[in-house]
Amino acid sequence: MTKKFFDEFQASTKKDWEAQAIKDLKGKNFEQTLVWNTPEGFQVQPYYAAEDLAAVPVSAIQQAQASKKNPGWQNRSSISFVNEKQANKAIIEALQNGVHAVAIDLSHAEVSGVDIPRLLDKIKLSDTPVYFKTNNHTALLAALKKYVAYQPKGGLIFDSLGDFFTGRAPADPATWKSAKNLITDTATSPAFYVLAVQSETFHNAGANTVQELAFTLASAVTYLDKLTDEGLTAAQVASKIEFSMAIGTNYFMEIAKIRSLRYLWSRVLSAYGLTDTSCRIHCHTSYFYDAVPDAHTNMLRATTEAMAAVIGGCDSLGIHGYDDVFTTEPNETSNRIARNIANLLSDESYMGKSRDVAAGSYYLESLTNDLSTAAWNLFLAVEQKGGILAAFEEEFVQTEIEKAYQEKVAQLQNGKVMVGVNRFKSPFDTPQALPTQPDVDKHFLPVRRLSTSFE
């Protein structure tokens, strides 16, 4: 008879391990010493075991992750438009160096003056996804239709709610009709997304993870409700949504955040009676945690943020240059390093071989559930106020995020480490000019960086 490994050891429960930990602490309080009370309001234990999953809907969480049909992710680079020749050259160079898709920022250009065939020369949108950020989405789509006679991939970076919440655009009822037209005009192009629900709206204002998830989910539900009121079906609207998530430095929490969004969105779509509850998630590294002093440390933050994104199961990933926070000029070195972070994770670390790397981890499954529960409760509280637009009008969203931001600043001032900012500063760092922050009406959400108070 084959002997089983470890038969000679007695089985231990989690209580046995806790008892041993308490003994080893020699009088120190277990809860105060080893349990982490998160800023979001729940507790993270020092270790997890199989018994911790007894009350966790693991199957439902993993089934939501399985809606991501293929392993790996799409590397996406951002291109700032100066002119057609420059942008086209930048796109082709990016595609030749590990990038699968590009996002072109046309927000400072008049769409009518852009030569689309020249901009997209040698680029076939049915093979290469191209995303467009512009102030006139209707005109851009019309220009694309003249040039593209097939089903394009990519989409429009269009988030009217995010623009309103940050004061970039007024609340305009006509926006919903425009959004409806974008959806119907691209109905025959299933891989072309026209609604971008952006978590960075809340993330960059200082929201904690629960707030970011809940308010992003509430924004997506508002799109569903407003556009079904315009006569579309929930399925039509959901199929055109791409979530855009900023990924911060809290490694495991950010992994759980992505998995939680996929799980919670599946619950929302199920409530609308949809059988296809899949969720497309684009992740990108955080602006909020970028620092101007010792800016090379931003590369290290970007690496952990990118790892969290791919382990969490993103569909696409954007990594910006370490110096983007203080320069507007393209820097080929920083852009190449940013691209190669994703290439290293995919080609050298093999993280692109699995669809749900975190599946089965006692800790991450539990954390995903805790985060989902807290975010769902806050989402319901927002819905009870009449939805996120009503909650924003009464300044509930702004007030809650401001509290979270001030807590983060206080933690940094009281000793929480931010490398190169309040600890481990480089004596050789060359001071950079600080980026100017536009004044934002206090009624709207600002775009912030955590390290500003130390710069």
CSV table of C-alpha atoms in Angstrom, one decimal:
chain,number,residue,atom,x,y,z
A,1,MET,CA,0.0,0.0,0.0
A,2,THR,CA,1.4,3.4,-1.0
A,3,LYS,CA,1.9,5.6,2.0
A,4,LYS,CA,0.4,9.1,1.8
A,5,PHE,CA,2.6,12.1,2.4
A,6,PHE,CA,2.3,13.7,5.9
A,7,ASP,CA,0.2,10.9,7.3
A,8,GLU,CA,2.2,11.2,10.5
A,9,PHE,CA,1.1,14.7,11.1
A,10,GLN,CA,-2.2,15.5,12.9
A,11,ALA,CA,-4.6,17.6,11.0
A,12,SER,CA,-4.8,21.2,12.3
A,13,THR,CA,-7.8,23.6,12.1
A,14,LYS,CA,-7.5,27.4,11.8
A,15,LYS,CA,-8.3,27.7,15.5
A,16,ASP,CA,-5.2,25.5,16.2
A,17,TRP,CA,-3.1,27.9,14.2
A,18,GLU,CA,-4.6,30.9,15.9
A,19,ALA,CA,-3.9,29.4,19.3
A,20,GLN,CA,-0.2,28.8,18.3
A,21,ALA,CA,0.0,32.4,17.0
A,22,ILE,CA,-1.4,33.8,20.2
A,23,LYS,CA,1.1,31.8,22.2
A,24,ASP,CA,4.0,33.0,20.0
A,25,LEU,CA,2.9,36.6,20.4
A,26,LYS,CA,3.7,36.4,24.1
A,27,GLY,CA,0.9,38.6,25.4
A,28,LYS,CA,0.5,40.9,22.4
A,29,ASN,CA,-3.1,41.2,21.2
A,30,PHE,CA,-3.8,39.0,18.2
A,31,GLU,CA,-6.3,41.4,16.6
A,32,GLN,CA,-4.3,44.5,17.1
A,33,THR,CA,-1.0,42.9,16.0
A,34,LEU,CA,-1.9,40.7,13.1
A,35,VAL,CA,-5.4,41.7,11.8
A,36,TRP,CA,-5.4,44.5,9.2
A,37,ASN,CA,-8.4,46.9,9.4
A,38,THR,CA,-8.6,48.2,5.9
A,39,PRO,CA,-9.6,51.8,5.0
A,40,GLU,CA,-12.7,50.3,3.4
A,41,GLY,CA,-13.9,49.1,6.7
A,42,PHE,CA,-13.4,45.3,6.8
A,43,GLN,CA,-10.8,43.1,8.4
A,44,VAL,CA,-8.1,41.1,6.6
A,45,GLN,CA,-6.8,38.1,8.6
A,46,PRO,CA,-3.1,37.2,8.7
A,47,TYR,CA,-3.8,33.9,7.0
A,48,TYR,CA,-6.6,32.0,5.4
A,49,ALA,CA,-7.6,28.4,5.1
A,50,ALA,CA,-10.1,26.3,3.2
A,51,GLU,CA,-12.7,26.7,6.0
A,52,ASP,CA,-12.7,30.5,5.3
A,53,LEU,CA,-14.4,29.7,2.0
A,54,ALA,CA,-17.4,28.0,3.5
A,55,ALA,CA,-19.5,31.2,3.3
A,56,VAL,CA,-17.9,32.5,0.1
A,57,PRO,CA,-19.8,32.0,-3.3
A,58,VAL,CA,-16.6,30.7,-4.9
A,59,SER,CA,-18.4,29.0,-7.8
A,60,ALA,CA,-20.3,32.2,-8.7
A,61,ILE,CA,-17.1,34.3,-8.5
A,62,GLN,CA,-15.1,31.9,-10.6
A,63,GLN,CA,-17.9,31.5,-13.1
A,64,ALA,CA,-17.9,35.3,-13.5
A,65,GLN,CA,-14.1,35.2,-14.2
A,66,ALA,CA,-14.7,32.4,-16.7
A,67,SER,CA,-16.7,34.9,-18.8
A,68,LYS,CA,-13.3,36.1,-19.9
A,69,LYS,CA,-13.1,33.5,-22.7
A,70,ASN,CA,-9.4,33.6,-23.4
A,71,PRO,CA,-6.2,33.8,-21.3
A,72,GLY,CA,-3.8,36.7,-21.7
A,73,TRP,CA,-4.6,40.3,-22.4
A,74,GLN,CA,-4.3,43.0,-25.1
A,75,ASN,CA,-1.4,45.4,-24.6
A,76,ARG,CA,-2.7,48.9,-25.4
A,77,SER,CA,-0.6,52.0,-25.9
A,78,SER,CA,-1.8,55.6,-25.8
A,79,ILE,CA,-0.8,58.0,-28.7
A,80,SER,CA,-1.2,61.7,-28.3
A,81,PHE,CA,-2.1,63.2,-31.7
A,82,VAL,CA,0.0,66.1,-33.0
A,83,ASN,CA,-0.4,65.4,-36.7
A,84,GLU,CA,-1.3,62.5,-38.9
A,85,LYS,CA,2.3,61.6,-39.9
A,86,GLN,CA,3.6,61.7,-36.3
A,87,ALA,CA,0.7,59.7,-34.9
A,88,ASN,CA,0.8,57.1,-37.7
A,89,LYS,CA,4.6,56.6,-37.2
A,90,ALA,CA,4.1,56.2,-33.4
A,91,ILE,CA,1.3,53.6,-33.9
A,92,ILE,CA,3.3,51.5,-36.3
A,93,GLU,CA,6.4,51.6,-34.0
A,94,ALA,CA,4.2,50.5,-31.0
A,95,LEU,CA,2.7,47.7,-33.0
A,96,GLN,CA,6.1,46.5,-34.0
A,97,ASN,CA,7.2,46.4,-30.4
A,98,GLY,CA,4.7,44.2,-28.5
A,99,VAL,CA,1.6,46.4,-28.6
A,100,HIS,CA,-1.7,44.9,-29.8
A,101,ALA,CA,-3.9,48.0,-29.7
A,102,VAL,CA,-3.7,51.7,-29.5
A,103,ALA,CA,-5.7,54.6,-28.1
A,104,ILE,CA,-5.4,57.8,-30.0
A,105,ASP,CA,-6.1,61.0,-28.1
A,106,LEU,CA,-7.7,63.4,-30.5
A,107,SER,CA,-9.3,65.6,-27.8
A,108,HIS,CA,-7.2,68.6,-28.8
A,109,ALA,CA,-7.9,68.3,-32.5
A,110,GLU,CA,-10.9,69.2,-34.7
A,111,VAL,CA,-12.2,65.9,-36.1
A,112,SER,CA,-13.2,67.5,-39.4
A,113,GLY,CA,-9.6,68.5,-39.9
A,114,VAL,CA,-8.1,65.1,-39.3
A,115,ASP,CA,-7.2,63.0,-42.4
A,116,ILE,CA,-8.3,59.6,-41.2
A,117,PRO,CA,-6.8,57.6,-44.1
A,118,ARG,CA,-3.5,59.2,-43.5
A,119,LEU,CA,-3.7,58.7,-39.8
A,120,LEU,CA,-4.5,55.0,-40.1
A,121,ASP,CA,-2.3,54.3,-43.1
A,122,LYS,CA,-1.2,50.6,-43.2
A,123,ILE,CA,-3.4,49.8,-40.2
A,124,LYS,CA,-6.4,47.6,-40.7
A,125,LEU,CA,-9.0,48.0,-37.9
A,126,SER,CA,-10.3,44.5,-38.3
A,127,ASP,CA,-6.9,43.2,-37.2
A,128,THR,CA,-5.7,46.0,-34.9
A,129,PRO,CA,-8.1,47.5,-32.3
A,130,VAL,CA,-7.9,51.3,-32.3
A,131,TYR,CA,-9.6,53.4,-29.7
A,132,PHE,CA,-10.3,57.1,-30.1
A,133,LYS,CA,-10.7,59.8,-27.5
A,134,THR,CA,-12.3,62.9,-29.0
A,135,ASN,CA,-14.7,65.7,-28.2
A,136,ASN,CA,-16.9,64.8,-31.1
A,137,HIS,CA,-17.6,61.1,-31.2
A,138,THR,CA,-20.5,61.4,-33.7
A,139,ALA,CA,-18.3,63.2,-36.2
A,140,LEU,CA,-15.4,60.7,-35.7
A,141,LEU,CA,-17.7,57.7,-36.2
A,142,ALA,CA,-19.0,59.2,-39.4
A,143,ALA,CA,-15.5,59.8,-40.6
A,144,LEU,CA,-14.5,56.2,-39.8
A,145,LYS,CA,-17.5,54.9,-41.7
A,146,LYS,CA,-16.3,56.6,-44.9
A,147,TYR,CA,-12.9,55.0,-44.5
A,148,VAL,CA,-13.7,51.6,-43.0
A,149,ALA,CA,-15.9,49.3,-45.1
A,150,TYR,CA,-15.6,46.3,-42.7
A,151,GLN,CA,-16.2,45.5,-39.0
A,152,PRO,CA,-13.6,47.5,-37.0
A,153,LYS,CA,-12.2,46.5,-33.6
A,154,GLY,CA,-11.5,49.1,-30.9
A,155,GLY,CA,-13.9,51.8,-29.9
A,156,LEU,CA,-14.6,55.2,-28.6
A,157,ILE,CA,-13.5,56.4,-25.2
A,158,PHE,CA,-16.8,58.1,-24.4
A,159,ASP,CA,-17.9,58.5,-20.8
A,160,SER,CA,-20.4,61.4,-20.5
A,161,LEU,CA,-21.0,60.6,-16.8
A,162,GLY,CA,-17.3,60.8,-16.0
A,163,ASP,CA,-17.0,64.1,-18.0
A,164,PHE,CA,-19.9,65.5,-15.9
A,165,PHE,CA,-18.6,64.3,-12.6
A,166,THR,CA,-15.2,65.9,-13.2
A,167,GLY,CA,-16.6,69.2,-14.6
A,168,ARG,CA,-15.4,68.6,-18.1
A,169,ALA,CA,-18.9,68.7,-19.6
A,170,PRO,CA,-22.3,69.8,-18.4
A,171,ALA,CA,-25.2,67.4,-17.8
A,172,ASP,CA,-27.0,67.3,-21.1
A,173,PRO,CA,-30.1,65.1,-21.7
A,174,ALA,CA,-29.3,65.0,-25.4
A,175,THR,CA,-26.2,63.0,-24.5
A,176,TRP,CA,-28.3,59.9,-24.0
A,177,LYS,CA,-29.8,60.2,-27.5
A,178,SER,CA,-26.2,60.6,-28.9
A,179,ALA,CA,-25.1,57.5,-27.0
A,180,LYS,CA,-28.0,55.6,-28.3
A,181,ASN,CA,-27.1,56.6,-31.9
A,182,LEU,CA,-23.5,55.5,-31.3
A,183,ILE,CA,-24.7,52.0,-30.2
A,184,THR,CA,-27.2,51.5,-33.1
A,185,ASP,CA,-24.6,52.8,-35.6
A,186,THR,CA,-22.1,50.2,-34.5
A,187,ALA,CA,-24.5,47.3,-34.0
A,188,THR,CA,-22.9,45.3,-36.7
A,189,SER,CA,-19.4,45.7,-35.2
A,190,PRO,CA,-19.5,43.6,-32.0
A,191,ALA,CA,-15.8,44.3,-31.2
A,192,PHE,CA,-16.2,48.1,-31.4
A,193,TYR,CA,-17.1,49.5,-28.0
A,194,VAL,CA,-18.7,53.0,-27.6
A,195,LEU,CA,-19.3,53.4,-23.9
A,196,ALA,CA,-16.3,53.6,-21.5
A,197,VAL,CA,-17.3,53.5,-17.9
A,198,GLN,CA,-14.2,54.9,-16.2
A,199,SER,CA,-13.3,54.1,-12.6
A,200,GLU,CA,-10.5,56.6,-12.7
A,201,THR,CA,-13.1,59.3,-12.3
A,202,PHE,CA,-13.4,58.2,-8.7
A,203,HIS,CA,-9.9,56.7,-8.2
A,204,ASN,CA,-8.1,59.9,-9.2
A,205,ALA,CA,-10.2,61.9,-6.8
A,206,GLY,CA,-9.0,59.8,-3.9
A,207,ALA,CA,-11.8,57.1,-3.5
A,208,ASN,CA,-11.0,54.0,-1.6
A,209,THR,CA,-11.5,50.7,-3.3
A,210,VAL,CA,-15.1,50.1,-2.1
A,211,GLN,CA,-16.1,53.5,-3.3
A,212,GLU,CA,-14.4,53.1,-6.6
A,213,LEU,CA,-16.2,49.8,-7.3
A,214,ALA,CA,-19.6,50.9,-6.1
A,215,PHE,CA,-19.6,54.3,-7.9
A,216,THR,CA,-18.3,52.7,-11.1
A,217,LEU,CA,-21.0,50.0,-10.9
A,218,ALA,CA,-23.7,52.7,-10.2
A,219,SER,CA,-22.4,54.6,-13.3
A,220,ALA,CA,-22.8,51.6,-15.5
A,221,VAL,CA,-26.3,50.9,-14.2
A,222,THR,CA,-27.2,54.5,-15.0
A,223,TYR,CA,-26.1,53.9,-18.6
A,224,LEU,CA,-28.3,50.8,-18.7
A,225,ASP,CA,-31.3,52.6,-17.3
A,226,LYS,CA,-31.0,55.8,-19.3
A,227,LEU,CA,-30.4,54.0,-22.6
A,228,THR,CA,-33.1,51.4,-22.1
A,229,ASP,CA,-35.4,54.4,-21.5
A,230,GLU,CA,-34.3,55.6,-25.0
A,231,GLY,CA,-35.6,52.3,-26.5
A,232,LEU,CA,-32.5,50.1,-26.5
A,233,THR,CA,-32.5,46.7,-24.8
A,234,ALA,CA,-30.2,46.0,-21.8
A,235,ALA,CA,-28.3,43.5,-24.0
A,236,GLN,CA,-27.6,46.1,-26.6
A,237,VAL,CA,-26.2,48.5,-24.1
A,238,ALA,CA,-24.2,46.0,-22.1
A,239,SER,CA,-22.5,44.7,-25.2
A,240,LYS,CA,-21.1,48.1,-26.0
A,241,ILE,CA,-19.7,48.9,-22.5
A,242,GLU,CA,-16.0,48.6,-21.7
A,243,PHE,CA,-15.0,49.3,-18.1
A,244,SER,CA,-11.8,51.3,-17.7
A,245,MET,CA,-10.1,50.7,-14.3
A,246,ALA,CA,-7.2,52.6,-12.7
A,247,ILE,CA,-5.0,50.1,-10.8
A,248,GLY,CA,-3.3,51.4,-7.7
A,249,THR,CA,-0.4,50.1,-5.5
A,250,ASN,CA,-2.4,48.0,-3.0
A,251,TYR,CA,-1.5,44.8,-4.7
A,252,PHE,CA,-3.9,42.2,-3.5
A,253,MET,CA,-6.7,44.6,-3.0
A,254,GLU,CA,-6.4,45.7,-6.7
A,255,ILE,CA,-6.4,42.0,-7.8
A,256,ALA,CA,-9.6,41.5,-5.8
A,257,LYS,CA,-11.1,44.8,-7.2
A,258,ILE,CA,-10.9,43.6,-10.8
A,259,ARG,CA,-12.4,40.2,-9.9
A,260,SER,CA,-15.1,41.9,-7.8
A,261,LEU,CA,-16.2,44.1,-10.7
A,262,ARG,CA,-16.6,41.1,-13.0
A,263,TYR,CA,-18.6,39.3,-10.4
A,264,LEU,CA,-20.8,42.2,-9.4
A,265,TRP,CA,-21.5,43.1,-13.1
A,266,SER,CA,-22.6,39.6,-13.7
A,267,ARG,CA,-25.1,40.0,-10.8
A,268,VAL,CA,-26.4,43.2,-12.3
A,269,LEU,CA,-26.9,41.8,-15.7
A,270,SER,CA,-28.6,38.7,-14.3
A,271,ALA,CA,-31.0,41.1,-12.6
A,272,TYR,CA,-31.8,42.5,-16.0
A,273,GLY,CA,-32.6,39.0,-17.2
A,274,LEU,CA,-29.5,38.6,-19.4
A,275,THR,CA,-27.8,35.2,-19.9
A,276,ASP,CA,-24.6,36.8,-21.3
A,277,THR,CA,-23.1,38.4,-18.2
A,278,SER,CA,-19.6,38.8,-19.6
A,279,CYS,CA,-17.6,41.9,-18.8
A,280,ARG,CA,-14.9,43.6,-20.7
A,281,ILE,CA,-12.3,45.3,-18.5
A,282,HIS,CA,-9.4,47.6,-19.6
A,283,CYS,CA,-6.9,48.3,-16.9
A,284,HIS,CA,-4.2,51.0,-16.8
A,285,THR,CA,-1.6,52.1,-14.3
A,286,SER,CA,-2.6,54.7,-11.8
A,287,TYR,CA,-2.0,58.5,-12.1
A,288,PHE,CA,-3.0,59.0,-8.5
A,289,TYR,CA,0.0,57.1,-7.2
A,290,ASP,CA,2.6,58.7,-9.5
A,291,ALA,CA,5.2,60.9,-7.9
A,292,VAL,CA,7.3,63.7,-9.3
A,293,PRO,CA,10.3,63.4,-6.9
A,294,ASP,CA,12.5,60.4,-7.7
A,295,ALA,CA,10.2,59.7,-10.7
A,296,HIS,CA,12.0,56.4,-11.6
A,297,THR,CA,10.1,54.8,-8.7
A,298,ASN,CA,7.0,55.2,-10.8
A,299,MET,CA,8.4,52.3,-12.9
A,300,LEU,CA,8.3,50.1,-9.9
A,301,ARG,CA,4.8,51.1,-9.0
A,302,ALA,CA,3.7,50.5,-12.6
A,303,THR,CA,5.2,47.0,-12.5
A,304,THR,CA,3.2,46.0,-9.4
A,305,GLU,CA,0.1,47.7,-10.7
A,306,ALA,CA,0.4,45.9,-14.0
A,307,MET,CA,0.9,42.5,-12.2
A,308,ALA,CA,-2.2,43.1,-10.2
A,309,ALA,CA,-4.1,43.9,-13.4
A,310,VAL,CA,-3.1,40.7,-15.2
A,311,ILE,CA,-3.6,38.5,-12.2
A,312,GLY,CA,-7.0,40.1,-11.6
A,313,GLY,CA,-7.9,39.1,-15.2
A,314,CYS,CA,-7.9,42.3,-17.2
A,315,ASP,CA,-8.9,42.0,-20.9
A,316,SER,CA,-6.5,44.8,-21.9
A,317,LEU,CA,-3.7,46.7,-20.2
A,318,GLY,CA,-2.2,50.2,-20.6
A,319,ILE,CA,1.0,51.3,-18.9
A,320,HIS,CA,2.0,54.9,-19.1
A,321,GLY,CA,5.5,56.2,-19.0
A,322,TYR,CA,7.1,56.9,-15.6
A,323,ASP,CA,7.6,60.6,-16.5
A,324,ASP,CA,4.1,61.2,-18.0
A,325,VAL,CA,3.1,62.9,-14.7
A,326,PHE,CA,5.4,65.9,-15.4
A,327,THR,CA,6.1,66.0,-19.1
A,328,THR,CA,3.9,66.3,-22.2
A,329,GLU,CA,6.7,65.5,-24.7
A,330,PRO,CA,6.8,61.9,-25.9
A,331,ASN,CA,9.8,60.1,-24.4
A,332,GLU,CA,10.8,57.0,-26.3
A,333,THR,CA,12.8,55.5,-23.5
A,334,SER,CA,10.0,55.7,-20.9
A,335,ASN,CA,7.4,54.5,-23.4
A,336,ARG,CA,9.6,51.6,-24.4
A,337,ILE,CA,10.1,50.6,-20.7
A,338,ALA,CA,6.3,50.9,-20.2
A,339,ARG,CA,5.7,48.6,-23.1
A,340,ASN,CA,8.2,46.1,-22.0
A,341,ILE,CA,6.7,45.7,-18.5
A,342,ALA,CA,3.7,44.1,-20.2
A,343,ASN,CA,6.0,42.1,-22.5
A,344,LEU,CA,8.0,40.8,-19.5
A,345,LEU,CA,4.8,39.8,-17.7
A,346,SER,CA,3.5,38.0,-20.7
A,347,ASP,CA,6.5,36.5,-22.4
A,348,GLU,CA,9.0,35.9,-19.6
A,349,SER,CA,6.7,35.5,-16.6
A,350,TYR,CA,4.0,33.4,-18.5
A,351,MET,CA,1.1,35.3,-16.7
A,352,GLY,CA,-0.8,35.3,-20.0
A,353,LYS,CA,-1.2,31.5,-19.9
A,354,SER,CA,-4.1,31.5,-17.4
A,355,ARG,CA,-7.5,33.0,-17.5
A,356,ASP,CA,-7.9,33.4,-13.7
A,357,VAL,CA,-4.5,33.2,-12.0
A,358,ALA,CA,-6.1,34.0,-8.6
A,359,ALA,CA,-8.7,31.2,-8.6
A,360,GLY,CA,-8.5,28.9,-5.6
A,361,SER,CA,-6.4,31.2,-3.4
A,362,TYR,CA,-8.1,31.2,0.0
A,363,TYR,CA,-7.0,34.8,0.6
A,364,LEU,CA,-7.9,36.2,-2.7
A,365,GLU,CA,-11.3,34.4,-3.0
A,366,SER,CA,-12.1,35.7,0.6
A,367,LEU,CA,-10.9,39.2,-0.2
A,368,THR,CA,-12.9,39.3,-3.4
A,369,ASN,CA,-16.0,38.3,-1.5
A,370,ASP,CA,-15.4,40.9,1.3
A,371,LEU,CA,-14.8,43.6,-1.2
A,372,SER,CA,-17.8,42.6,-3.3
A,373,THR,CA,-20.1,42.6,-0.3
A,374,ALA,CA,-18.9,46.0,0.9
A,375,ALA,CA,-19.1,47.5,-2.6
A,376,TRP,CA,-22.6,46.0,-3.3
A,377,ASN,CA,-23.9,47.5,0.0
A,378,LEU,CA,-22.6,51.0,-1.0
A,379,PHE,CA,-24.0,50.5,-4.5
A,380,LEU,CA,-27.4,49.7,-3.0
A,381,ALA,CA,-27.2,52.8,-0.8
A,382,VAL,CA,-26.5,54.9,-3.9
A,383,GLU,CA,-29.5,53.3,-5.7
A,384,GLN,CA,-31.7,54.1,-2.8
A,385,LYS,CA,-30.8,57.7,-3.2
A,386,GLY,CA,-32.1,57.5,-6.8
A,387,GLY,CA,-28.9,56.5,-8.5
A,388,ILE,CA,-25.5,58.1,-8.9
A,389,LEU,CA,-26.7,61.3,-10.6
A,390,ALA,CA,-29.0,62.0,-7.6
A,391,ALA,CA,-26.3,61.0,-5.1
A,392,PHE,CA,-23.9,63.3,-6.9
A,393,GLU,CA,-26.3,66.2,-6.9
A,394,GLU,CA,-26.7,66.0,-3.2
A,395,GLU,CA,-22.9,65.7,-2.9
A,396,PHE,CA,-22.9,62.3,-1.3
A,397,VAL,CA,-20.3,61.0,-3.7
A,398,GLN,CA,-18.0,64.0,-3.3
A,399,THR,CA,-18.3,64.0,0.5
A,400,GLU,CA,-17.5,60.3,0.8
A,401,ILE,CA,-14.5,60.4,-1.6
A,402,GLU,CA,-13.2,63.5,0.2
A,403,LYS,CA,-13.2,61.7,3.5
A,404,ALA,CA,-11.3,58.8,1.9
A,405,TYR,CA,-8.7,61.1,0.3
A,406,GLN,CA,-8.0,62.9,3.5
A,407,GLU,CA,-7.6,59.6,5.3
A,408,LYS,CA,-5.0,58.6,2.7
A,409,VAL,CA,-3.1,61.9,3.1
A,410,ALA,CA,-3.1,61.6,6.9
A,411,GLN,CA,-1.7,58.0,6.6
A,412,LEU,CA,1.1,59.3,4.4
A,413,GLN,CA,1.9,62.2,6.8
A,414,ASN,CA,1.8,59.8,9.8
A,415,GLY,CA,4.4,57.5,8.4
A,416,LYS,CA,2.9,55.2,5.8
A,417,VAL,CA,5.7,54.8,3.3
A,418,MET,CA,5.7,56.1,-0.3
A,419,VAL,CA,9.1,55.4,-1.7
A,420,GLY,CA,11.0,58.4,-3.0
A,421,VAL,CA,8.4,60.7,-1.6
A,422,ASN,CA,8.4,60.6,2.2
A,423,ARG,CA,11.0,57.8,2.6
A,424,PHE,CA,14.0,56.5,0.8
A,425,LYS,CA,14.5,59.7,-1.1
A,426,SER,CA,17.2,59.9,-3.7
A,427,PRO,CA,19.9,62.5,-2.9
A,428,PHE,CA,20.6,62.7,-6.6
A,429,ASP,CA,17.1,63.4,-7.8
A,430,THR,CA,16.8,66.4,-10.1
A,431,PRO,CA,13.8,68.5,-9.1
A,432,GLN,CA,11.1,68.6,-11.8
A,433,ALA,CA,8.6,71.3,-12.5
A,434,LEU,CA,5.4,70.3,-10.8
A,435,PRO,CA,2.4,69.9,-13.2
A,436,THR,CA,-0.2,72.5,-12.8
A,437,GLN,CA,-3.5,71.3,-11.5
A,438,PRO,CA,-6.6,73.1,-13.0
A,439,ASP,CA,-9.0,74.6,-10.6
A,440,VAL,CA,-12.1,72.5,-10.2
A,441,ASP,CA,-15.4,73.6,-8.8
A,442,LYS,CA,-15.8,71.9,-5.4
A,443,HIS,CA,-19.1,70.5,-6.7
A,444,PHE,CA,-17.1,68.3,-9.1
A,445,LEU,CA,-14.5,65.6,-8.6
A,446,PRO,CA,-10.8,66.7,-8.9
A,447,VAL,CA,-7.9,64.9,-10.5
A,448,ARG,CA,-5.3,64.4,-7.8
A,449,ARG,CA,-2.1,62.7,-6.9
A,450,LEU,CA,-1.4,61.4,-3.4
A,451,SER,CA,2.2,62.6,-3.2
A,452,THR,CA,1.3,66.3,-3.9
A,453,SER,CA,1.4,67.4,-0.2
A,454,PHE,CA,5.1,66.3,-0.1
A,455,GLU,CA,6.1,67.9,-3.4
